[in-house]
Structure formats: structure tokens, C-alpha cells
Amino acid sequence: MLKRLLNWLPFLLVLIIVLLWSGWQQLSSHTLNKTVQFTDNLYELKAGTSVRSLCRSWQQAQHLTALDCQVLKLYLKQHPVMGQLQQGVYRVPQTLALNEALSLFQSGKVAQFSVTLIEGETLAQSWQRVAELPYLQQDVSDVNALAVLISWPEEWGKLAVTGRVEQELEGLFYPDTYFYTANSKASDIWRRAHVVLKTELERYWQQRQPTLPLQSPYELLIMASIIEKESGLQSERALVSSVFMNRIHKNMRLQTDPTVIYGLTDYSGRITRANLRDPHAYNTYRHHGLPPGPISLVSRSALIAAAQPDVSDYYYFVSRGDGSHVFSQSLEQHNAAVRKYILGQNNDN
């Protein structure tokens, strides 16, 4: 009898091992498939966070039991890679299986955030937008602090000198959508936007028309910013650009309202005669040539229009009120268009 039992002993041991292993597989699988819940769609995994501390917090939230945490502890001894969590802010659904949550935190696939710098906005407006972003290290204390990020080639033209840093740095950042991860620095976004601006500006300066009456890439940027503010209708921008180029060729003042508005400190929302007489440096009704610097962030389409204006004999334009403009060759034609579209007087009768 004993000999028979001894003969069966290896089989029994194997059977016991198989049963124990099967039981362990079922138990660990049951634990790993348990659901954990998140109260927000973003979850910050701080440096030094361990699976043990996560399990403890989920146990306190009654998502897991003490047995689950013990099972998980044993499971990690078999699969230590799963315990190598990477800090960061993760985008999570409301519920996740335990193994899915740990795999996510182990993957390092942290959440991406974005900010859009908008063409036509001023630097001050864009800076405020970035200053309010979540999960971003605000290492740029104010607009003045952006000056240290600027690297401007001298041969591209001297930057504006007005005594106001937000004006002197105006237009030197490219409007686009920029992505970042949690704990990135605001200065990194600004530095990237400046580099892109220089790349785009150099490209279109090299593609400019040979007869363009602009002397440097900076002047091209200034002109593009005026076009940006004068026309939101991209199909008209090259024609708007031709008007300004024609006026420069004739030594006429640009007389563009957005430059007047930009230089005012007390703009009420409507340009007055007093505004047009204001002697500030950006007032192109009072001063010949371009203003000292750009008046907004500049888009690619505005840069293209400034570098490659249409050929026309127009010297004036006025808004129809629907986003489009009426272009005129003479002051007489222009005044008639102003009476019709601005003053509401129909001269056809």
C-alpha cells in the first residue's frame, strides 16, 4: 500500500501544484480586473508614487480590499515591470480595470495639453492666455520677461524702440497651436513660437517680389501685421497688400485705422477725429511710412500677402461691413464708397 502511494506521489504533487497555480491565476486575474474609479479625467501621479501606495488609496476609497492589495503585491514579484510607474498627469476615463490603470501609469503616455496663439491678437493678449494655462510652470512673470527669449538677427532690421516692452516684442511669436505636457515651462512655449516665427518670416522674405518697397524682414513683418488687422478675408489680403505697397511707392501715408488703435492707451471702441490727430508713433495718419513695429501676431496668409501683393492700381479701400472691401483708384471714388458703406448715403439716386 505504501509503495503504491509512493508511486502516486509525484502525480499528486503535480496535481496540487497545478491546482494551486490555477487558483492563483484565477485569483490574480480577478483582482487585476477589478474596477478602480477616478473623480476627474486627469490623474496626477506624483514622483515616488508606488503601486503599494496606489493600492492603499484605492482600498480607502473601497475600490479594492486588503486581500486585493496582498494579491497585487505577490503579482508584482512575478511581474516587476508593472510596478515601474512613471510620474506625470494622465488622461483617464471614469473607470479603469486595475491592470489597465497600472499599465497606463507604467507606459509614461502622459496627457497632452494645448494652447493656441491667435493671429491678430496682441502679445499682451496672448501672454494672458498662456498665463492662465493649467499644469504649466509659469516661469515668465510678465510680458517684459519674454525679452530674454528673443534672438533676433541684426540684419533683419532693428526692432521697435518705444519704451514699452510689449510693443517692442510685438509680432515676434508665431500664432499656432502648441502642445505641452504637465509641468512644462511657459518659456518653452514662447521660445518655440519665436523660433517658428523666424522660420516662417525668413521663408517668405526669400520669396518676396523683387520690387517690394520693404527693406528688411522686420518691415515685412510690420506690413503683414497691418494686413492681418485690416482684412480677415484671405482672398482679399493680397489686394489689400497692393494698396499699401502702391501708397508706399507714391510716398503717401498708409492711413490705416488699426495702427491708430494700437498706439492708443484709451481707445473707446470707436475712432474719433482726436484719435486720428494723436501724434503717437504708430499713427499712420500723422506719420509717413511704416509704424515702428508690428501691431499684432501675424499668420502665414498675411506674411504671404505682404511678400507677394497683387498688382493693382488701387490706392484706397473701405469695408462693406460684411468682411469684404470696396477698392478704389482715386480719392473721389473712395469718398463715394465711404458715403455709401460707412455713412449710409446712396449716391445712385
CSV table of C-alpha atoms in Angstrom, one decimal:
chain,number,residue,atom,x,y,z
A,1,MET,CA,0.0,0.0,0.0
A,2,LEU,CA,2.8,2.4,1.0
A,3,LYS,CA,4.7,1.6,-2.2
A,4,ARG,CA,1.6,2.3,-4.3
A,5,LEU,CA,1.2,5.7,-2.6
A,6,LEU,CA,4.8,6.5,-3.2
A,7,ASN,CA,4.3,5.7,-6.9
A,8,TRP,CA,1.3,8.1,-7.0
A,9,LEU,CA,3.1,10.8,-5.0
A,10,PRO,CA,4.7,12.6,-8.0
A,11,PHE,CA,1.4,12.8,-9.7
A,12,LEU,CA,-0.3,14.1,-6.6
A,13,LEU,CA,2.3,16.8,-6.2
A,14,VAL,CA,2.0,17.8,-9.8
A,15,LEU,CA,-1.8,17.9,-9.4
A,16,ILE,CA,-1.5,20.0,-6.3
A,17,ILE,CA,0.8,22.4,-8.0
A,18,VAL,CA,-1.4,22.7,-11.0
A,19,LEU,CA,-4.5,23.3,-8.8
A,20,LEU,CA,-2.6,25.9,-6.7
A,21,TRP,CA,-1.3,27.6,-9.9
A,22,SER,CA,-4.8,27.6,-11.5
A,23,GLY,CA,-6.3,29.0,-8.3
A,24,TRP,CA,-3.6,31.7,-8.2
A,25,GLN,CA,-4.2,32.6,-11.8
A,26,GLN,CA,-7.9,32.9,-11.2
A,27,LEU,CA,-7.4,35.0,-8.0
A,28,SER,CA,-4.8,37.3,-9.6
A,29,SER,CA,-6.9,37.7,-12.7
A,30,HIS,CA,-10.0,38.5,-10.6
A,31,THR,CA,-8.0,41.2,-8.7
A,32,LEU,CA,-6.4,42.7,-11.8
A,33,ASN,CA,-9.8,43.0,-13.5
A,34,LYS,CA,-11.4,44.8,-10.5
A,35,THR,CA,-12.5,48.4,-11.4
A,36,VAL,CA,-11.0,51.5,-9.9
A,37,GLN,CA,-12.8,54.8,-10.3
A,38,PHE,CA,-11.5,58.3,-11.0
A,39,THR,CA,-13.3,61.5,-10.0
A,40,ASP,CA,-11.6,63.6,-12.7
A,41,ASN,CA,-10.5,62.9,-16.3
A,42,LEU,CA,-7.0,63.9,-15.3
A,43,TYR,CA,-4.9,62.0,-12.7
A,44,GLU,CA,-1.6,63.2,-11.4
A,45,LEU,CA,0.9,60.5,-10.5
A,46,LYS,CA,3.5,62.3,-8.3
A,47,ALA,CA,7.2,61.4,-8.1
A,48,GLY,CA,7.8,58.4,-5.8
A,49,THR,CA,4.3,57.1,-6.0
A,50,SER,CA,4.3,53.3,-5.7
A,51,VAL,CA,1.8,50.6,-6.6
A,52,ARG,CA,1.6,49.9,-2.9
A,53,SER,CA,0.5,53.5,-2.1
A,54,LEU,CA,-1.9,53.5,-5.0
A,55,CYS,CA,-3.5,50.3,-3.8
A,56,ARG,CA,-3.8,51.7,-0.3
A,57,SER,CA,-5.6,54.8,-1.6
A,58,TRP,CA,-7.9,52.7,-3.7
A,59,GLN,CA,-8.6,50.4,-0.7
A,60,GLN,CA,-9.5,53.5,1.3
A,61,ALA,CA,-11.9,54.5,-1.5
A,62,GLN,CA,-13.4,51.0,-1.2
A,63,HIS,CA,-12.5,50.1,-4.8
A,64,LEU,CA,-10.2,47.3,-3.6
A,65,THR,CA,-9.9,45.1,-0.5
A,66,ALA,CA,-6.9,44.4,1.7
A,67,LEU,CA,-6.7,40.9,0.1
A,68,ASP,CA,-6.6,42.6,-3.4
A,69,CYS,CA,-3.5,44.6,-2.3
A,70,GLN,CA,-1.8,41.4,-1.0
A,71,VAL,CA,-2.6,39.6,-4.2
A,72,LEU,CA,-1.2,42.6,-6.2
A,73,LYS,CA,1.9,42.6,-4.1
A,74,LEU,CA,2.6,39.0,-4.9
A,75,TYR,CA,1.7,39.5,-8.5
A,76,LEU,CA,4.3,42.3,-8.8
A,77,LYS,CA,7.0,40.0,-7.6
A,78,GLN,CA,6.3,37.9,-10.7
A,79,HIS,CA,5.9,40.9,-12.9
A,80,PRO,CA,8.1,43.7,-11.5
A,81,VAL,CA,8.0,45.8,-14.7
A,82,MET,CA,4.3,46.6,-13.9
A,83,GLY,CA,5.5,48.3,-10.7
A,84,GLN,CA,7.8,50.7,-12.5
A,85,LEU,CA,5.4,53.7,-12.6
A,86,GLN,CA,6.3,57.0,-14.3
A,87,GLN,CA,5.2,60.2,-12.8
A,88,GLY,CA,3.1,62.7,-14.8
A,89,VAL,CA,-0.5,63.8,-15.4
A,90,TYR,CA,-2.5,61.1,-17.2
A,91,ARG,CA,-5.8,61.4,-19.0
A,92,VAL,CA,-8.2,58.7,-17.6
A,93,PRO,CA,-11.8,57.6,-18.1
A,94,GLN,CA,-14.2,57.5,-15.2
A,95,THR,CA,-13.4,53.8,-14.6
A,96,LEU,CA,-10.5,51.5,-15.4
A,97,ALA,CA,-9.6,47.9,-14.7
A,98,LEU,CA,-6.8,47.8,-12.2
A,99,ASN,CA,-4.3,46.2,-14.7
A,100,GLU,CA,-5.3,48.9,-17.3
A,101,ALA,CA,-4.6,51.7,-14.8
A,102,LEU,CA,-1.2,50.2,-13.8
A,103,SER,CA,-0.3,49.7,-17.5
A,104,LEU,CA,-1.2,53.3,-18.3
A,105,PHE,CA,0.9,54.6,-15.4
A,106,GLN,CA,3.8,52.4,-16.4
A,107,SER,CA,3.6,53.5,-20.1
A,108,GLY,CA,4.5,57.1,-19.5
A,109,LYS,CA,1.8,58.2,-22.0
A,110,VAL,CA,1.0,61.3,-20.1
A,111,ALA,CA,-1.7,63.8,-21.1
A,112,GLN,CA,-1.1,66.4,-23.8
A,113,PHE,CA,-2.4,69.9,-23.3
A,114,SER,CA,-2.5,72.7,-25.9
A,115,VAL,CA,-2.6,76.4,-26.2
A,116,THR,CA,-3.4,78.4,-29.3
A,117,LEU,CA,-1.9,81.8,-30.0
A,118,ILE,CA,-4.3,83.6,-32.3
A,119,GLU,CA,-3.4,85.7,-35.3
A,120,GLY,CA,-4.5,89.3,-34.9
A,121,GLU,CA,-4.2,89.3,-31.2
A,122,THR,CA,-1.6,91.4,-29.4
A,123,LEU,CA,1.3,90.0,-27.5
A,124,ALA,CA,-0.3,91.2,-24.2
A,125,GLN,CA,-3.5,89.2,-25.0
A,126,SER,CA,-1.6,86.1,-25.9
A,127,TRP,CA,0.6,86.3,-22.8
A,128,GLN,CA,-2.5,86.5,-20.6
A,129,ARG,CA,-3.9,83.3,-22.4
A,130,VAL,CA,-0.7,81.4,-21.6
A,131,ALA,CA,-0.5,82.7,-18.1
A,132,GLU,CA,-3.9,81.1,-17.3
A,133,LEU,CA,-3.0,77.6,-18.6
A,134,PRO,CA,-3.2,74.6,-16.2
A,135,TYR,CA,-0.3,72.3,-15.4
A,136,LEU,CA,2.2,74.7,-16.8
A,137,GLN,CA,5.1,76.2,-14.8
A,138,GLN,CA,4.6,79.9,-15.1
A,139,ASP,CA,8.3,80.9,-15.2
A,140,VAL,CA,7.5,84.0,-17.3
A,141,SER,CA,6.4,86.6,-14.7
A,142,ASP,CA,5.1,89.2,-17.2
A,143,VAL,CA,5.4,90.3,-20.8
A,144,ASN,CA,8.7,92.1,-20.1
A,145,ALA,CA,10.3,88.7,-19.1
A,146,LEU,CA,9.9,87.5,-22.7
A,147,ALA,CA,12.7,89.7,-23.8
A,148,VAL,CA,15.4,87.3,-22.7
A,149,LEU,CA,13.9,84.6,-25.0
A,150,ILE,CA,14.3,86.7,-28.2
A,151,SER,CA,17.1,86.0,-30.6
A,152,TRP,CA,16.8,88.5,-33.5
A,153,PRO,CA,19.3,88.7,-36.4
A,154,GLU,CA,20.6,92.3,-36.6
A,155,GLU,CA,20.5,92.1,-40.4
A,156,TRP,CA,16.7,91.5,-40.3
A,157,GLY,CA,16.1,95.1,-39.2
A,158,LYS,CA,16.2,96.9,-35.8
A,159,LEU,CA,13.3,96.1,-33.5
A,160,ALA,CA,10.9,98.8,-32.3
A,161,VAL,CA,12.2,101.1,-29.6
A,162,THR,CA,9.2,102.6,-27.8
A,163,GLY,CA,9.9,102.3,-24.1
A,164,ARG,CA,7.1,99.6,-23.8
A,165,VAL,CA,8.4,96.1,-24.0
A,166,GLU,CA,5.1,94.6,-25.1
A,167,GLN,CA,5.3,96.8,-28.2
A,168,GLU,CA,9.0,96.1,-28.8
A,169,LEU,CA,8.3,92.4,-28.8
A,170,GLU,CA,5.0,92.6,-30.7
A,171,GLY,CA,4.7,90.1,-33.6
A,172,LEU,CA,7.8,88.1,-32.7
A,173,PHE,CA,5.8,85.0,-31.9
A,174,TYR,CA,4.0,82.8,-34.4
A,175,PRO,CA,0.3,82.2,-33.9
A,176,ASP,CA,-0.4,78.4,-33.9
A,177,THR,CA,-1.4,75.6,-31.6
A,178,TYR,CA,1.4,74.4,-29.3
A,179,PHE,CA,1.3,71.2,-27.2
A,180,TYR,CA,2.8,70.6,-23.8
A,181,THR,CA,2.8,68.1,-21.0
A,182,ALA,CA,2.2,68.8,-17.3
A,183,ASN,CA,5.0,70.7,-15.6
A,184,SER,CA,6.4,72.1,-18.8
A,185,LYS,CA,7.6,75.7,-18.7
A,186,ALA,CA,5.8,78.6,-20.2
A,187,SER,CA,9.1,79.9,-21.5
A,188,ASP,CA,9.4,76.7,-23.7
A,189,ILE,CA,6.2,77.6,-25.5
A,190,TRP,CA,7.2,81.1,-26.1
A,191,ARG,CA,10.7,80.1,-27.3
A,192,ARG,CA,9.1,77.6,-29.8
A,193,ALA,CA,6.7,80.2,-31.0
A,194,HIS,CA,9.6,82.7,-31.6
A,195,VAL,CA,11.6,80.1,-33.5
A,196,VAL,CA,8.7,79.2,-35.8
A,197,LEU,CA,8.0,82.9,-36.4
A,198,LYS,CA,11.6,83.4,-37.6
A,199,THR,CA,11.5,80.3,-39.8
A,200,GLU,CA,8.2,81.5,-41.5
A,201,LEU,CA,9.4,85.1,-41.8
A,202,GLU,CA,12.7,84.1,-43.4
A,203,ARG,CA,10.8,81.8,-45.8
A,204,TYR,CA,8.5,84.5,-47.2
A,205,TRP,CA,11.2,87.1,-47.1
A,206,GLN,CA,13.2,84.9,-49.5
A,207,GLN,CA,10.0,84.5,-51.7
A,208,ARG,CA,9.2,88.2,-51.8
A,209,GLN,CA,8.6,90.1,-55.0
A,210,PRO,CA,11.8,91.8,-56.3
A,211,THR,CA,10.1,95.2,-56.5
A,212,LEU,CA,8.7,95.1,-53.0
A,213,PRO,CA,9.2,98.5,-51.3
A,214,LEU,CA,10.3,96.9,-48.0
A,215,GLN,CA,13.9,96.9,-46.7
A,216,SER,CA,14.1,94.1,-44.2
A,217,PRO,CA,12.3,91.0,-42.9
A,218,TYR,CA,11.2,93.2,-39.9
A,219,GLU,CA,9.4,95.6,-42.3
A,220,LEU,CA,7.7,92.6,-44.0
A,221,LEU,CA,6.5,91.5,-40.5
A,222,ILE,CA,5.2,95.0,-39.8
A,223,MET,CA,3.3,95.2,-43.1
A,224,ALA,CA,1.9,91.7,-42.6
A,225,SER,CA,0.5,92.7,-39.2
A,226,ILE,CA,-1.3,95.6,-40.7
A,227,ILE,CA,-2.8,93.3,-43.4
A,228,GLU,CA,-3.7,90.9,-40.6
A,229,LYS,CA,-5.8,93.6,-38.8
A,230,GLU,CA,-7.2,95.2,-41.9
A,231,SER,CA,-8.7,92.1,-43.6
A,232,GLY,CA,-10.0,88.8,-42.3
A,233,LEU,CA,-10.9,87.7,-45.8
A,234,GLN,CA,-7.9,85.8,-47.0
A,235,SER,CA,-9.0,86.1,-50.7
A,236,GLU,CA,-8.6,89.9,-50.4
A,237,ARG,CA,-5.4,90.1,-48.5
A,238,ALA,CA,-3.0,90.3,-51.5
A,239,LEU,CA,-5.2,93.1,-52.9
A,240,VAL,CA,-5.1,94.9,-49.6
A,241,SER,CA,-1.4,94.5,-49.6
A,242,SER,CA,-1.2,96.0,-53.1
A,243,VAL,CA,-2.9,99.2,-51.8
A,244,PHE,CA,-0.3,99.7,-49.1
A,245,MET,CA,2.6,99.0,-51.5
A,246,ASN,CA,1.1,101.4,-54.0
A,247,ARG,CA,0.9,104.1,-51.4
A,248,ILE,CA,4.5,103.5,-50.2
A,249,HIS,CA,5.7,103.8,-53.8
A,250,LYS,CA,3.9,107.1,-54.1
A,251,ASN,CA,5.1,108.3,-50.7
A,252,MET,CA,1.6,108.5,-49.5
A,253,ARG,CA,0.8,107.9,-45.8
A,254,LEU,CA,-0.7,104.5,-45.1
A,255,GLN,CA,-3.6,105.9,-43.1
A,256,THR,CA,-4.7,102.6,-41.7
A,257,ASP,CA,-7.0,102.6,-38.6
A,258,PRO,CA,-5.6,99.6,-36.8
A,259,THR,CA,-2.3,101.4,-36.4
A,260,VAL,CA,-4.0,104.3,-34.8
A,261,ILE,CA,-5.9,102.0,-32.4
A,262,TYR,CA,-2.8,100.0,-31.5
A,263,GLY,CA,-1.0,103.1,-30.3
A,264,LEU,CA,-3.9,104.5,-28.2
A,265,THR,CA,-3.9,104.0,-24.4
A,266,ASP,CA,-7.6,105.0,-24.0
A,267,TYR,CA,-9.4,103.6,-27.1
A,268,SER,CA,-13.1,103.6,-26.5
A,269,GLY,CA,-14.1,101.3,-29.4
A,270,ARG,CA,-14.7,104.0,-31.9
A,271,ILE,CA,-12.1,106.1,-33.7
A,272,THR,CA,-12.6,109.8,-33.3
A,273,ARG,CA,-11.1,112.8,-35.1
A,274,ALA,CA,-9.0,113.3,-32.0
A,275,ASN,CA,-7.6,109.8,-32.3
A,276,LEU,CA,-6.6,110.4,-35.9
A,277,ARG,CA,-4.8,113.5,-34.8
A,278,ASP,CA,-3.0,111.8,-31.9
A,279,PRO,CA,0.8,112.1,-32.6
A,280,HIS,CA,1.7,108.7,-31.2
A,281,ALA,CA,4.4,106.8,-33.2
A,282,TYR,CA,2.0,104.2,-34.6
A,283,ASN,CA,-0.4,106.7,-36.1
A,284,THR,CA,0.0,106.3,-39.9
A,285,TYR,CA,-2.4,109.2,-40.5
A,286,ARG,CA,0.2,111.5,-38.9
A,287,HIS,CA,3.5,109.8,-40.0
A,288,HIS,CA,4.8,108.6,-43.3
A,289,GLY,CA,6.0,105.0,-43.8
A,290,LEU,CA,5.5,102.0,-41.6
A,291,PRO,CA,4.9,102.2,-37.9
A,292,PRO,CA,7.8,101.4,-35.6
A,293,GLY,CA,6.8,97.7,-35.2
A,294,PRO,CA,4.1,95.1,-35.8
A,295,ILE,CA,0.7,95.6,-34.3
A,296,SER,CA,-0.3,92.0,-33.8
A,297,LEU,CA,0.6,88.4,-34.2
A,298,VAL,CA,0.8,87.5,-37.8
A,299,SER,CA,-0.5,84.5,-39.7
A,300,ARG,CA,1.1,82.7,-42.7
A,301,SER,CA,-1.5,84.1,-45.1
A,302,ALA,CA,-0.7,87.7,-44.0
A,303,LEU,CA,3.0,87.1,-44.5
A,304,ILE,CA,2.4,85.7,-48.0
A,305,ALA,CA,0.2,88.7,-48.9
A,306,ALA,CA,2.9,91.1,-47.6
A,307,ALA,CA,5.6,89.3,-49.6
A,308,GLN,CA,3.6,88.8,-52.7
A,309,PRO,CA,0.9,91.5,-53.2
A,310,ASP,CA,-1.3,91.6,-56.2
A,311,VAL,CA,-0.6,94.1,-59.0
A,312,SER,CA,-3.2,96.8,-59.0
A,313,ASP,CA,-3.8,100.5,-59.4
A,314,TYR,CA,-5.8,100.8,-56.2
A,315,TYR,CA,-4.8,103.3,-53.5
A,316,TYR,CA,-7.9,103.1,-51.2
A,317,PHE,CA,-10.3,100.6,-49.8
A,318,VAL,CA,-13.3,100.7,-47.4
A,319,SER,CA,-15.2,98.0,-45.7
A,320,ARG,CA,-18.6,97.0,-46.9
A,321,GLY,CA,-19.5,95.9,-43.4
A,322,ASP,CA,-19.6,92.2,-44.3
A,323,GLY,CA,-15.9,91.5,-44.1
A,324,SER,CA,-15.2,92.4,-47.7
A,325,HIS,CA,-13.9,95.7,-49.1
A,326,VAL,CA,-14.5,98.1,-52.0
A,327,PHE,CA,-11.3,99.2,-53.7
A,328,SER,CA,-10.8,102.5,-55.4
A,329,GLN,CA,-8.3,104.1,-57.7
A,330,SER,CA,-9.0,107.7,-56.8
A,331,LEU,CA,-9.9,109.7,-53.7
A,332,GLU,CA,-13.2,110.7,-55.4
A,333,GLN,CA,-14.2,107.1,-55.9
A,334,HIS,CA,-13.1,106.3,-52.3
A,335,ASN,CA,-15.2,109.1,-50.8
A,336,ALA,CA,-18.2,107.9,-52.7
A,337,ALA,CA,-17.7,104.4,-51.3
A,338,VAL,CA,-17.3,105.8,-47.8
A,339,ARG,CA,-20.6,107.7,-48.2
A,340,LYS,CA,-22.3,104.6,-49.3
A,341,TYR,CA,-20.9,102.0,-47.0
A,342,ILE,CA,-19.9,104.0,-43.9
A,343,LEU,CA,-22.3,107.0,-43.9
A,344,GLY,CA,-25.2,105.0,-45.4
A,345,GLN,CA,-25.7,107.5,-48.2
A,346,ASN,CA,-26.7,106.1,-51.6
A,347,ASN,CA,-25.4,108.3,-54.3
A,348,ASP,CA,-27.0,106.4,-57.2
A,349,ASN,CA,-30.2,108.4,-56.8
